[in-house]
CSV table of C-alpha atoms and ligand atoms in Angstrom, one decimal:
chain,number,residue,atom,x,y,z
A,288,MET,CA,37.6,-29.6,-53.8
A,289,SER,CA,36.1,-27.2,-51.5
A,290,VAL,CA,32.7,-28.0,-50.1
A,291,ASP,CA,30.1,-25.5,-49.3
A,292,GLN,CA,30.0,-24.8,-45.5
A,293,ALA,CA,26.1,-25.0,-45.8
A,294,TYR,CA,26.3,-28.8,-46.3
A,295,PHE,CA,28.1,-29.4,-43.1
A,296,THR,CA,25.7,-27.0,-41.3
A,297,ASP,CA,22.8,-28.9,-42.7
A,298,MET,CA,24.2,-32.3,-41.7
A,299,GLU,CA,24.8,-31.0,-38.1
A,300,ALA,CA,21.2,-29.8,-37.8
A,301,ARG,CA,19.9,-33.3,-38.6
A,302,ILE,CA,21.6,-34.9,-35.7
A,303,PRO,CA,19.2,-35.9,-32.9
A,304,HIS,CA,20.3,-34.9,-29.4
A,305,GLY,CA,19.2,-35.5,-25.9
A,306,LYS,CA,18.7,-39.2,-25.8
A,307,VAL,CA,20.9,-42.2,-25.7
A,308,ARG,CA,21.4,-43.3,-29.2
A,309,THR,CA,23.2,-46.6,-29.8
A,310,ARG,CA,23.9,-48.5,-33.1
A,311,PHE,CA,24.6,-52.0,-34.1
A,312,ALA,CA,26.8,-51.8,-37.3
A,313,PRO,CA,27.4,-55.3,-38.7
A,314,SER,CA,29.2,-55.8,-42.0
A,315,PRO,CA,27.0,-58.1,-44.2
A,316,THR,CA,29.2,-61.1,-44.2
A,317,GLY,CA,26.2,-63.8,-44.2
A,318,TYR,CA,27.0,-65.0,-41.0
A,319,MET,CA,26.1,-63.7,-37.4
A,320,HIS,CA,28.6,-65.1,-35.1
A,321,VAL,CA,28.2,-65.3,-31.4
A,322,GLY,CA,30.2,-62.3,-30.7
A,323,ASN,CA,28.2,-60.2,-33.2
A,324,LEU,CA,25.0,-61.3,-31.5
A,325,ARG,CA,26.4,-60.4,-28.1
A,326,THR,CA,27.4,-56.9,-29.5
A,327,ALA,CA,23.8,-56.4,-30.8
A,328,LEU,CA,22.3,-57.5,-27.5
A,329,TYR,CA,24.6,-55.2,-25.2
A,330,THR,CA,23.9,-52.5,-27.6
A,331,TRP,CA,20.1,-52.9,-27.7
A,332,LEU,CA,20.1,-53.3,-23.9
A,333,ILE,CA,21.9,-49.9,-23.4
A,334,ALA,CA,19.4,-48.2,-25.5
A,335,ARG,CA,16.3,-50.0,-24.2
A,336,GLY,CA,17.6,-49.6,-20.5
A,337,ASN,CA,17.9,-45.8,-21.0
A,338,ASP,CA,14.8,-45.1,-22.8
A,339,GLY,CA,17.1,-44.5,-25.9
A,340,THR,CA,17.1,-45.3,-29.6
A,341,PHE,CA,18.5,-48.4,-31.3
A,342,ILE,CA,19.9,-48.0,-34.7
A,343,LEU,CA,20.9,-50.5,-37.3
A,344,ARG,CA,23.5,-49.5,-39.7
A,345,ILE,CA,24.9,-51.8,-42.5
A,346,GLU,CA,28.7,-51.4,-43.0
A,347,ASP,CA,29.2,-52.5,-46.5
A,348,THR,CA,32.0,-50.5,-47.7
A,349,ASP,CA,34.2,-53.5,-48.1
A,350,GLN,CA,32.8,-54.5,-51.5
A,351,GLY,CA,35.1,-57.4,-51.7
A,352,ARG,CA,33.4,-59.1,-49.0
A,353,LEU,CA,29.8,-58.6,-49.9
A,354,VAL,CA,27.6,-61.8,-49.8
A,355,ASP,CA,24.2,-62.3,-51.3
A,356,GLY,CA,21.3,-62.4,-48.8
A,357,ALA,CA,23.7,-61.4,-46.0
A,358,VAL,CA,21.6,-58.4,-44.8
A,359,ASP,CA,18.6,-60.7,-44.7
A,360,VAL,CA,20.4,-62.7,-42.1
A,361,ILE,CA,20.9,-59.6,-40.0
A,362,TYR,CA,17.3,-58.7,-40.2
A,363,ARG,CA,16.1,-62.2,-39.6
A,364,THR,CA,18.5,-62.6,-36.5
A,365,LEU,CA,17.5,-59.4,-35.0
A,366,ALA,CA,13.9,-60.0,-35.6
A,367,GLU,CA,13.9,-63.3,-34.0
A,368,CYS,CA,15.9,-62.3,-31.1
A,369,GLY,CA,13.4,-59.5,-30.4
A,370,LEU,CA,16.0,-56.9,-30.8
A,371,ASP,CA,14.0,-54.3,-32.5
A,372,HIS,CA,15.4,-51.4,-34.2
A,373,ASP,CA,14.1,-47.8,-34.2
A,374,GLU,CA,15.9,-46.5,-37.2
A,375,GLY,CA,17.5,-48.5,-40.0
A,376,PRO,CA,17.7,-49.2,-43.8
A,377,ASP,CA,14.2,-50.9,-43.7
A,378,VAL,CA,12.4,-48.4,-41.2
A,379,GLY,CA,14.1,-45.3,-42.1
A,380,GLY,CA,14.8,-42.5,-39.7
A,381,PRO,CA,16.1,-38.9,-39.4
A,382,VAL,CA,19.7,-39.5,-40.3
A,383,ALA,CA,19.1,-41.7,-43.3
A,384,PRO,CA,20.5,-43.6,-45.4
A,385,TYR,CA,21.7,-46.3,-42.9
A,386,ILE,CA,23.7,-48.2,-45.5
A,387,GLN,CA,27.2,-47.1,-45.8
A,388,SER,CA,27.5,-47.6,-49.6
A,389,GLN,CA,24.7,-45.0,-50.0
A,390,ARG,CA,26.5,-42.5,-48.0
A,391,ARG,CA,29.5,-42.4,-50.1
A,392,ASP,CA,29.3,-38.7,-51.1
A,393,THR,CA,29.2,-37.8,-47.5
A,394,TYR,CA,32.3,-39.5,-46.5
A,395,GLY,CA,34.1,-37.8,-49.6
A,396,LYS,CA,32.9,-34.4,-48.5
A,397,TYR,CA,34.2,-34.9,-44.9
A,398,ALA,CA,37.5,-36.3,-46.1
A,399,HIS,CA,38.1,-33.3,-48.3
A,400,ARG,CA,37.0,-31.1,-45.6
A,401,LEU,CA,39.5,-32.7,-43.3
A,402,VAL,CA,42.3,-32.0,-46.0
A,403,GLU,CA,41.3,-28.3,-45.9
A,404,MET,CA,41.6,-28.2,-42.2
A,405,GLY,CA,45.2,-29.8,-42.4
A,406,HIS,CA,44.4,-32.9,-40.6
A,407,ALA,CA,44.5,-35.1,-43.7
A,408,TYR,CA,46.4,-35.2,-47.0
A,409,TYR,CA,46.2,-36.6,-50.5
A,410,CYS,CA,48.6,-39.4,-51.0
A,411,PHE,CA,49.5,-40.5,-54.6
A,412,CYS,CA,51.8,-43.4,-53.7
A,413,GLU,CA,51.1,-46.7,-55.1
A,414,LYS,CA,51.1,-48.9,-52.0
A,415,THR,CA,49.7,-52.4,-52.1
A,416,GLU,CA,47.0,-53.4,-49.7
A,417,SER,CA,49.4,-55.5,-47.6
A,418,GLU,CA,51.8,-52.7,-47.1
A,419,GLU,CA,48.8,-50.6,-45.9
A,420,ASP,CA,47.6,-53.3,-43.7
A,421,SER,CA,50.9,-54.2,-42.0
A,422,GLY,CA,51.5,-50.4,-41.4
A,423,GLU,CA,55.2,-51.1,-42.4
A,424,PHE,CA,56.1,-47.7,-43.8
A,425,GLY,CA,57.3,-44.7,-41.9
A,426,ARG,CA,54.9,-42.0,-42.2
A,427,ALA,CA,57.7,-39.4,-42.3
A,428,ALA,CA,59.0,-41.2,-45.4
A,429,ASP,CA,55.7,-40.7,-47.2
A,430,PRO,CA,56.6,-38.2,-49.9
A,431,CYS,CA,53.0,-36.8,-50.1
A,432,ARG,CA,52.7,-35.9,-46.5
A,433,ASP,CA,54.3,-32.5,-47.1
A,434,LEU,CA,53.8,-32.0,-51.0
A,435,PRO,CA,53.6,-28.3,-51.8
A,436,ALA,CA,50.0,-27.2,-52.3
A,437,GLU,CA,50.6,-26.4,-56.1
A,438,GLU,CA,52.0,-29.7,-56.6
A,439,VAL,CA,48.9,-31.4,-55.2
A,440,ARG,CA,46.6,-29.3,-57.2
A,441,ALA,CA,48.6,-30.2,-60.4
A,442,ARG,CA,48.4,-33.9,-59.7
A,443,LEU,CA,44.8,-33.7,-58.9
A,444,ASP,CA,44.1,-31.7,-62.1
A,445,ALA,CA,46.0,-34.3,-64.1
A,446,GLY,CA,43.5,-36.9,-62.7
A,447,LEU,CA,46.2,-38.9,-60.8
A,448,PRO,CA,44.4,-41.4,-58.3
A,449,TYR,CA,44.9,-40.7,-54.7
A,450,VAL,CA,43.9,-41.8,-51.3
A,451,ILE,CA,43.2,-39.5,-48.5
A,452,ARG,CA,45.2,-40.2,-45.3
A,453,GLN,CA,44.9,-38.9,-41.8
A,454,ARG,CA,47.7,-36.7,-40.6
A,455,ILE,CA,48.6,-37.9,-37.2
A,456,PRO,CA,50.4,-35.2,-35.1
A,457,ASP,CA,54.1,-35.7,-35.1
A,458,GLY,CA,54.6,-35.5,-31.5
A,459,GLY,CA,52.6,-36.0,-28.2
A,460,THR,CA,50.3,-38.6,-26.9
A,461,THR,CA,46.6,-39.3,-27.3
A,462,THR,CA,44.4,-40.4,-24.4
A,463,PHE,CA,40.9,-42.1,-24.9
A,464,HIS,CA,38.5,-43.4,-22.4
A,465,ASP,CA,36.7,-46.6,-22.7
A,466,ALA,CA,33.9,-47.5,-20.2
A,467,ILE,CA,35.3,-51.0,-19.7
A,468,PHE,CA,39.0,-50.5,-20.1
A,469,GLY,CA,39.4,-47.1,-18.5
A,470,ASP,CA,41.9,-44.5,-19.8
A,471,ILE,CA,44.4,-45.6,-22.4
A,472,THR,CA,47.2,-43.3,-23.5
A,473,VAL,CA,49.4,-43.8,-26.5
A,474,GLU,CA,52.4,-42.1,-28.2
A,475,ASN,CA,51.3,-40.4,-31.5
A,476,SER,CA,54.3,-41.7,-33.0
A,477,THR,CA,53.0,-45.2,-32.7
A,478,LEU,CA,50.1,-44.4,-34.9
A,479,ASP,CA,50.0,-44.6,-38.6
A,480,ASP,CA,48.6,-42.1,-41.2
A,481,GLN,CA,45.8,-44.4,-41.8
A,482,VAL,CA,43.8,-44.3,-45.1
A,483,LEU,CA,40.5,-42.6,-44.9
A,484,LEU,CA,39.2,-42.6,-48.3
A,485,LYS,CA,40.4,-45.2,-50.7
A,486,ARG,CA,41.2,-44.9,-54.5
A,487,ASP,CA,37.6,-45.9,-55.4
A,488,GLY,CA,36.2,-43.1,-53.2
A,489,LEU,CA,34.9,-45.4,-50.7
A,490,PRO,CA,35.9,-44.7,-47.0
A,491,THR,CA,37.6,-47.2,-44.9
A,492,TYR,CA,35.9,-48.6,-41.8
A,493,ASN,CA,38.2,-46.4,-39.6
A,494,PHE,CA,36.8,-43.2,-41.4
A,495,ALA,CA,33.3,-44.2,-42.0
A,496,ASN,CA,32.6,-45.2,-38.3
A,497,VAL,CA,33.6,-41.9,-37.1
A,498,ILE,CA,31.6,-40.0,-39.6
A,499,ASP,CA,28.5,-42.0,-39.2
A,500,ASP,CA,28.6,-42.3,-35.4
A,501,HIS,CA,28.9,-38.4,-35.2
A,502,LEU,CA,26.2,-37.7,-38.0
A,503,MET,CA,23.9,-40.3,-36.4
A,504,GLY,CA,24.2,-38.9,-33.0
A,505,ILE,CA,25.4,-42.0,-31.5
A,506,THR,CA,26.2,-41.6,-27.8
A,507,HIS,CA,27.5,-45.1,-27.0
A,508,VAL,CA,29.7,-47.1,-29.4
A,509,VAL,CA,29.7,-50.9,-28.5
A,510,ARG,CA,32.0,-53.1,-30.5
A,511,GLY,CA,34.6,-55.8,-30.2
A,512,SER,CA,37.9,-55.0,-28.6
A,513,GLU,CA,39.7,-55.6,-31.9
A,514,TYR,CA,39.0,-51.9,-32.4
A,515,LEU,CA,40.6,-50.7,-29.4
A,516,ALA,CA,44.1,-50.3,-31.0
A,517,SER,CA,42.5,-47.8,-33.6
A,518,ALA,CA,40.5,-45.8,-31.0
A,519,PRO,CA,43.2,-43.1,-30.5
A,520,LYS,CA,43.1,-42.5,-34.3
A,521,TYR,CA,39.3,-42.1,-33.9
A,522,ASN,CA,39.8,-39.5,-31.2
A,523,LEU,CA,42.0,-37.5,-33.2
A,524,LEU,CA,39.5,-37.5,-36.0
A,525,TYR,CA,36.7,-36.4,-33.5
A,526,GLU,CA,39.1,-33.7,-32.2
A,527,ALA,CA,40.0,-32.6,-35.8
A,528,PHE,CA,36.4,-31.9,-36.5
A,529,GLY,CA,35.8,-30.5,-33.2
A,530,TRP,CA,33.2,-33.1,-32.3
A,531,GLU,CA,32.2,-34.7,-29.1
A,532,VAL,CA,33.7,-38.3,-28.6
A,533,PRO,CA,31.0,-41.0,-27.8
A,534,THR,CA,31.3,-43.3,-25.0
A,535,TYR,CA,33.2,-46.3,-26.0
A,536,VAL,CA,32.3,-49.8,-24.8
A,537,HIS,CA,34.8,-52.2,-26.2
A,538,CYS,CA,33.9,-55.9,-25.5
A,539,SER,CA,36.5,-58.6,-25.2
A,540,PRO,CA,36.2,-61.5,-27.6
A,541,VAL,CA,34.2,-64.6,-27.4
A,542,MET,CA,36.6,-67.5,-27.5
A,543,ARG,CA,36.3,-71.2,-28.6
A,544,ASP,CA,39.0,-72.1,-26.1
A,545,ALA,CA,41.7,-70.4,-24.1
A,546,GLN,CA,43.6,-69.7,-27.3
A,547,ASN,CA,41.3,-69.1,-30.1
A,548,LYS,CA,38.6,-66.7,-30.9
A,549,MET,CA,35.4,-68.2,-32.3
A,550,SER,CA,35.3,-68.0,-36.1
A,551,LYS,CA,33.4,-69.0,-39.0
A,552,ARG,CA,36.5,-70.5,-40.7
A,553,HIS,CA,36.9,-73.0,-37.8
A,554,GLY,CA,33.3,-74.1,-37.9
A,555,ASP,CA,32.1,-72.3,-34.9
A,556,PRO,CA,28.5,-71.7,-35.0
A,557,SER,CA,26.5,-68.7,-36.0
A,558,TYR,CA,23.1,-67.8,-34.3
A,559,GLU,CA,21.4,-69.7,-37.1
A,560,ASP,CA,23.6,-72.8,-36.7
A,561,LEU,CA,22.7,-72.9,-32.9
A,562,LYS,CA,18.9,-72.7,-33.8
A,563,ALA,CA,19.5,-75.6,-36.3
A,564,GLN,CA,21.3,-77.4,-33.5
A,565,GLY,CA,18.2,-77.4,-31.4
A,566,TYR,CA,18.8,-74.3,-29.2
A,567,LEU,CA,15.9,-71.9,-28.3
A,568,THR,CA,16.4,-68.3,-29.2
A,569,GLU,CA,15.5,-67.3,-25.6
A,570,ALA,CA,18.2,-69.7,-24.2
A,571,ILE,CA,20.8,-68.6,-26.7
A,572,LEU,CA,20.2,-64.8,-25.8
A,573,ASN,CA,20.2,-65.5,-22.2
A,574,TYR,CA,23.5,-67.5,-22.4
A,575,VAL,CA,25.0,-64.9,-24.7
A,576,ALA,CA,24.1,-62.1,-22.3
A,577,LEU,CA,26.2,-63.8,-19.8
A,578,LEU,CA,29.2,-64.2,-21.9
A,579,GLY,CA,31.3,-61.5,-20.7
A,580,TRP,CA,28.8,-59.7,-18.5
A,581,SER,CA,27.6,-60.4,-15.0
A,582,PRO,CA,24.8,-59.1,-13.0
A,583,ARG,CA,25.5,-57.2,-9.9
A,584,GLY,CA,24.1,-56.7,-6.4
A,585,GLU,CA,21.1,-58.7,-5.5
A,586,LEU,CA,21.0,-60.3,-9.0
A,587,ALA,CA,24.6,-61.4,-8.8
A,588,GLU,CA,23.6,-65.0,-8.4
A,589,GLN,CA,20.8,-65.1,-11.0
A,590,GLU,CA,21.4,-66.8,-14.2
A,591,ILE,CA,18.0,-67.0,-16.0
A,592,PHE,CA,16.9,-63.8,-17.4
A,593,SER,CA,14.2,-63.1,-19.9
A,594,LEU,CA,14.8,-60.3,-22.3
A,595,PRO,CA,12.7,-57.7,-20.3
A,596,GLU,CA,14.6,-58.7,-17.1
A,597,LEU,CA,17.8,-58.2,-19.0
A,598,VAL,CA,16.6,-54.7,-19.7
A,599,LYS,CA,16.2,-54.0,-16.1
A,600,ALA,CA,19.3,-55.8,-14.9
A,601,PHE,CA,21.9,-54.8,-17.7
A,602,ASP,CA,24.5,-52.3,-16.6
A,603,MET,CA,27.6,-51.8,-18.7
A,604,THR,CA,29.9,-51.6,-15.6
A,605,GLY,CA,29.3,-55.4,-15.4
A,606,ILE,CA,30.9,-56.2,-18.8
A,607,SER,CA,34.3,-58.0,-18.2
A,608,LYS,CA,37.6,-57.1,-19.5
A,609,SER,CA,38.4,-60.8,-20.0
A,610,PRO,CA,37.7,-62.9,-22.9
A,611,ALA,CA,34.8,-65.2,-22.5
A,612,ILE,CA,34.8,-68.7,-23.3
A,613,PHE,CA,31.9,-70.2,-25.3
A,614,ASP,CA,30.8,-73.2,-23.1
A,615,ARG,CA,28.7,-75.7,-24.9
A,616,ALA,CA,27.8,-77.6,-21.7
A,617,LYS,CA,26.5,-74.4,-20.2
A,618,LEU,CA,24.5,-73.4,-23.4
A,619,ASP,CA,22.9,-77.1,-23.1
A,620,HIS,CA,22.0,-76.4,-19.4
A,621,PHE,CA,20.4,-73.1,-20.3
A,622,ASN,CA,18.5,-74.6,-23.2
A,623,ALA,CA,17.1,-77.5,-21.0
A,624,VAL,CA,15.9,-75.0,-18.4
A,625,TYR,CA,14.2,-73.1,-21.1
A,626,LEU,CA,12.6,-76.1,-22.7
A,627,ARG,CA,11.3,-77.3,-19.4
A,628,SER,CA,9.7,-73.9,-18.7
A,629,LEU,CA,7.8,-73.8,-21.9
A,630,ALA,CA,4.1,-74.2,-21.8
A,631,PRO,CA,3.3,-77.8,-22.8
A,632,GLU,CA,1.6,-76.5,-26.0
A,633,ASP,CA,4.6,-74.3,-26.8
A,634,PHE,CA,7.0,-77.2,-26.2
A,635,HIS,CA,4.9,-79.4,-28.4
A,636,ALA,CA,5.0,-76.8,-31.3
A,637,ALA,CA,8.8,-76.5,-30.9
A,638,ALA,CA,9.3,-80.3,-30.7
A,639,LEU,CA,6.9,-81.3,-33.3
A,640,PRO,CA,9.3,-81.0,-36.5
A,641,TYR,CA,11.9,-83.2,-34.5
A,642,ILE,CA,9.2,-85.7,-33.4
A,643,ARG,CA,8.2,-86.0,-37.0
A,644,GLN,CA,11.8,-86.8,-38.0
A,645,ALA,CA,11.4,-90.0,-36.2
A,646,VAL,CA,7.7,-90.7,-35.8
A,647,ARG,CA,5.8,-90.6,-39.0
A,648,GLY,CA,2.8,-92.7,-37.9
A,649,GLU,CA,-0.3,-90.4,-37.8
A,650,GLN,CA,-2.1,-92.5,-35.1
A,651,PHE,CA,0.4,-91.5,-32.4
A,652,ASP,CA,-0.6,-88.5,-30.2
A,653,THR,CA,2.5,-86.2,-30.7
A,654,ALA,CA,1.3,-84.0,-27.8
A,655,ALA,CA,1.7,-87.1,-25.5
A,656,ILE,CA,5.0,-87.8,-26.9
A,657,ALA,CA,6.0,-84.2,-26.3
A,658,ALA,CA,5.0,-84.4,-22.7
A,659,LEU,CA,7.4,-87.3,-22.2
A,660,LEU,CA,10.3,-85.4,-23.8
A,661,GLN,CA,9.9,-82.0,-22.2
A,662,ALA,CA,11.9,-82.9,-19.1
A,663,ARG,CA,14.2,-85.1,-20.9
A,664,CYS,CA,16.1,-83.2,-23.5
A,665,GLU,CA,18.7,-80.6,-23.5
A,666,ARG,CA,18.3,-79.8,-27.3
A,667,LEU,CA,15.4,-80.2,-29.6
A,668,THR,CA,17.8,-82.2,-31.9
A,669,ASP,CA,18.1,-84.8,-29.2
A,670,ILE,CA,14.6,-85.8,-29.8
A,671,PRO,CA,14.5,-88.0,-33.0
A,672,GLU,CA,16.9,-90.8,-31.7
A,673,LYS,CA,14.8,-91.1,-28.5
A,674,LEU,CA,11.8,-91.9,-30.4
A,675,ASP,CA,13.1,-94.3,-33.1
A,676,PHE,CA,10.9,-97.2,-31.6
A,677,PHE,CA,7.4,-95.9,-32.4
A,678,ASP,CA,7.1,-96.4,-36.1
A,679,ALA,CA,8.8,-99.8,-35.9
A,680,LEU,CA,9.8,-102.1,-33.0
A,681,PRO,CA,13.6,-102.4,-33.1
A,682,ASP,CA,15.2,-105.9,-33.3
A,683,TYR,CA,16.3,-106.1,-29.7
A,684,ASP,CA,18.4,-108.5,-27.7
A,685,LEU,CA,16.8,-111.0,-25.2
A,686,GLU,CA,19.4,-109.7,-22.7
A,687,PHE,CA,17.3,-106.5,-22.3
A,688,PHE,CA,14.9,-108.5,-20.3
A,689,THR,CA,17.6,-109.0,-17.5
A,690,ASN,CA,17.6,-106.2,-15.0
A,691,LYS,CA,19.0,-106.6,-11.5
A,692,LYS,CA,17.1,-103.7,-10.0
A,693,SER,CA,13.7,-104.7,-11.2
A,694,LYS,CA,14.5,-108.4,-10.3
A,695,THR,CA,14.0,-109.6,-13.9
A,696,ASN,CA,15.5,-112.2,-16.1
A,697,PRO,CA,14.0,-113.8,-19.2
A,698,ASP,CA,12.3,-116.5,-17.1
A,699,VAL,CA,10.6,-113.9,-14.9
A,700,CYS,CA,9.8,-111.8,-17.9
A,701,ARG,CA,8.1,-114.7,-19.7
A,702,ASP,CA,5.8,-115.2,-16.7
A,703,MET,CA,5.2,-111.5,-16.4
A,704,LEU,CA,4.2,-111.1,-20.2
A,705,ARG,CA,1.9,-114.2,-19.9
A,706,ALA,CA,0.1,-112.5,-17.2
A,707,ALA,CA,0.2,-108.8,-18.5
A,708,ILE,CA,-1.3,-109.7,-22.0
A,709,PRO,CA,-4.7,-110.9,-20.9
A,710,ALA,CA,-4.8,-108.2,-18.2
A,711,LEU,CA,-4.2,-105.5,-20.9
A,712,GLU,CA,-6.5,-107.1,-23.2
A,713,SER,CA,-9.4,-107.0,-20.8
A,714,LEU,CA,-9.0,-103.2,-19.7
A,715,PRO,CA,-12.4,-101.5,-20.3
A,716,GLU,CA,-10.6,-98.5,-21.8
A,717,TRP,CA,-7.2,-97.6,-22.9
A,718,SER,CA,-6.2,-94.5,-21.0
A,719,GLY,CA,-3.1,-93.8,-18.9
A,720,ASP,CA,-4.8,-94.4,-15.7
A,721,ALA,CA,-6.5,-97.6,-16.8
A,722,ILE,CA,-3.1,-99.1,-17.9
A,723,HIS,CA,-1.4,-97.9,-14.7
A,724,ASP,CA,-4.1,-99.4,-12.4
A,725,GLY,CA,-4.5,-102.6,-14.3
A,726,LEU,CA,-0.7,-103.2,-14.2
A,727,ILE,CA,-0.2,-102.2,-10.5
A,728,ALA,CA,-3.3,-104.5,-9.5
A,729,LEU,CA,-1.7,-107.3,-11.5
A,730,ALA,CA,1.6,-106.9,-9.8
A,731,GLU,CA,-0.1,-107.0,-6.4
A,732,GLN,CA,-2.0,-110.1,-7.4
A,733,LEU,CA,1.1,-111.8,-8.6
A,734,GLY,CA,3.0,-110.7,-5.6
A,735,VAL,CA,5.9,-109.0,-7.3
A,736,LYS,CA,7.5,-105.6,-7.2
A,737,ASN,CA,5.8,-103.1,-9.7
A,738,ALA,CA,9.2,-102.8,-11.6
A,739,THR,CA,9.3,-106.6,-12.0
A,740,LEU,CA,6.1,-106.3,-14.2
A,741,MET,CA,6.8,-102.9,-15.7
A,742,TRP,CA,10.3,-103.9,-16.9
A,743,PRO,CA,9.3,-106.5,-19.5
A,744,VAL,CA,6.4,-104.6,-20.4
A,745,ARG,CA,8.4,-101.6,-21.5
A,746,ILE,CA,11.2,-103.6,-23.1
A,747,ALA,CA,8.7,-105.5,-25.1
A,748,ALA,CA,6.6,-102.6,-26.2
A,749,ALA,CA,9.8,-100.4,-27.0
A,750,GLY,CA,12.5,-102.8,-27.7
A,751,LYS,CA,15.1,-100.3,-26.1
A,752,LEU,CA,16.8,-100.2,-22.8
A,753,VAL,CA,16.4,-96.5,-22.5
A,754,THR,CA,13.1,-94.8,-23.4
A,755,PRO,CA,11.6,-91.4,-22.5
A,756,GLY,CA,8.7,-92.4,-20.3
A,757,GLY,CA,8.0,-95.7,-18.6
A,758,ALA,CA,5.9,-98.7,-19.6
A,759,VAL,CA,2.5,-97.0,-19.0
A,760,GLU,CA,3.1,-93.9,-21.1
A,761,ILE,CA,4.6,-95.9,-23.9
A,762,CYS,CA,1.7,-98.5,-24.0
A,763,HIS,CA,-0.8,-95.6,-23.8
A,764,ILE,CA,0.8,-93.8,-26.9
A,765,LEU,CA,1.2,-97.0,-28.9
A,766,GLY,CA,-2.3,-97.9,-28.5
A,767,ARG,CA,-4.0,-101.1,-27.5
A,768,GLU,CA,-3.6,-103.0,-30.6
A,769,GLU,CA,0.1,-102.3,-31.3
A,770,THR,CA,1.0,-102.7,-27.6
A,771,LEU,CA,-0.5,-106.2,-27.6
A,772,CYS,CA,1.0,-107.1,-30.8
A,773,ARG,CA,4.5,-106.1,-29.5
A,774,LEU,CA,4.0,-107.9,-26.2
A,775,ARG,CA,2.9,-111.1,-28.0
A,776,LEU,CA,6.1,-110.8,-30.0
A,777,GLY,CA,8.2,-110.4,-26.9
A,778,LEU,CA,6.5,-113.4,-25.3
A,779,ALA,CA,7.2,-115.5,-28.4
A,780,LYS,CA,10.9,-114.5,-28.3
A,781,LEU,CA,11.0,-115.6,-24.7
A,782,GLU,CA,9.3,-118.9,-25.4
A,783,ALA,CA,11.2,-119.7,-28.3
B,24,LIG,N1,31.4,-53.4,-39.2
B,24,LIG,C1,32.0,-53.6,-38.0
B,24,LIG,C2,32.0,-55.1,-37.7
B,24,LIG,O1,31.2,-55.7,-38.2
B,24,LIG,C3,31.5,-53.0,-36.9
B,24,LIG,C4,32.3,-52.4,-35.8
B,24,LIG,C5,31.7,-51.3,-35.1
B,24,LIG,O2,30.6,-51.6,-34.4
B,24,LIG,O3,32.0,-50.1,-35.0
B,24,LIG,O4,33.0,-55.5,-37.1
């Protein structure tokens, strides 16, 4: 099956040169795990930091693993994270198509070309997938490796199914270079004659990635270190075609703990899961950037980076060889920092759906509630349980009125509420300042510490020991009528 040389010449002519070109090449599994997101981010940062081009390529040749809507998850995640791509299935580009299943013919042509060049061969053996995967077959024993040309032709003419395998050189070594791991040399005898083109005519990942990275002019290949072991075979393919090998940047895995990689199977969160768990996109990205990369020089101590700051600071020499452990407490810390740094109206917008899970009453000022929460939550999902006292006063224990630091007990609190109710009733207006000033003046008049008065007011108003905000803020948000009603109930409890 000889292919016209003009086809290959045309394909070469389309390859853009002269600029950094990186690609994010996810398989559409329906799940963007943290390691994937990190790969996307580093890949994007290398492109943006070098005035380069960032390409999205969908690797869907494993038809058994296709999941409905999976490509949308990829688009959505990249768009939300601000990792915009310059070329890809949806935006097109000079080396389209960007979906591997639409490039099927191309792989076939290059695989056959490799056979013609002597670097690959047709194999008609029936091997099960597990035999292939385990690599447990001596390639010397493969009867197809050295079949006479006439025999190959006869079998092809007879329509026998075949795969195309890479012909690894018999002796010698192969060395490849990785930007993170340095030079790695392996004996060729340890490499298997991997399948390049499957019986169904679709390429394996191991073949498609080389063809696509070359034809798309990719200069930096960023991916997980699970591909390191195959990299010598990729090099041999590049060499066989006479192509320049791109810069490899293999990143160590993101781990759940010292032993285990993060995985969907074990319930580890995807980007979308983290969003649903109340983390902000910016905080997730910032945290993920530092999972396996550290800034250098004068930025070495800096932890908080916006995306534009990362573009300036990112340098692939700062990527670590060691696996990174996903630390939830650290992510919580980043999230809290990002929540606090939002403009009040942005925090209100982000918090509102969560406030509304607990507070349905339309009369309450949600912006004022948000203001109480902004410095007091690590995750947006912490919000509802903090606000469960607005819609209805919880049934609380009299013991709540006892607090050593505020010098209160039920007797003291009864006296305080008896005085506080008329004082609040007679306030000229129901503003935070008016409530504050009124209560402070009353404490002074009664000759007690402010806390001695504030404690029972807050307990009676909220019915909870721990509340976001103090007595003044809570009474203000509850409104005059509701506050007085709750304070009278508290007093009745204490008088009973
Ligand atoms: N499709 C591969 C994956 O999702 C990409 C590997 C690569 O970037 O080359 O793991």
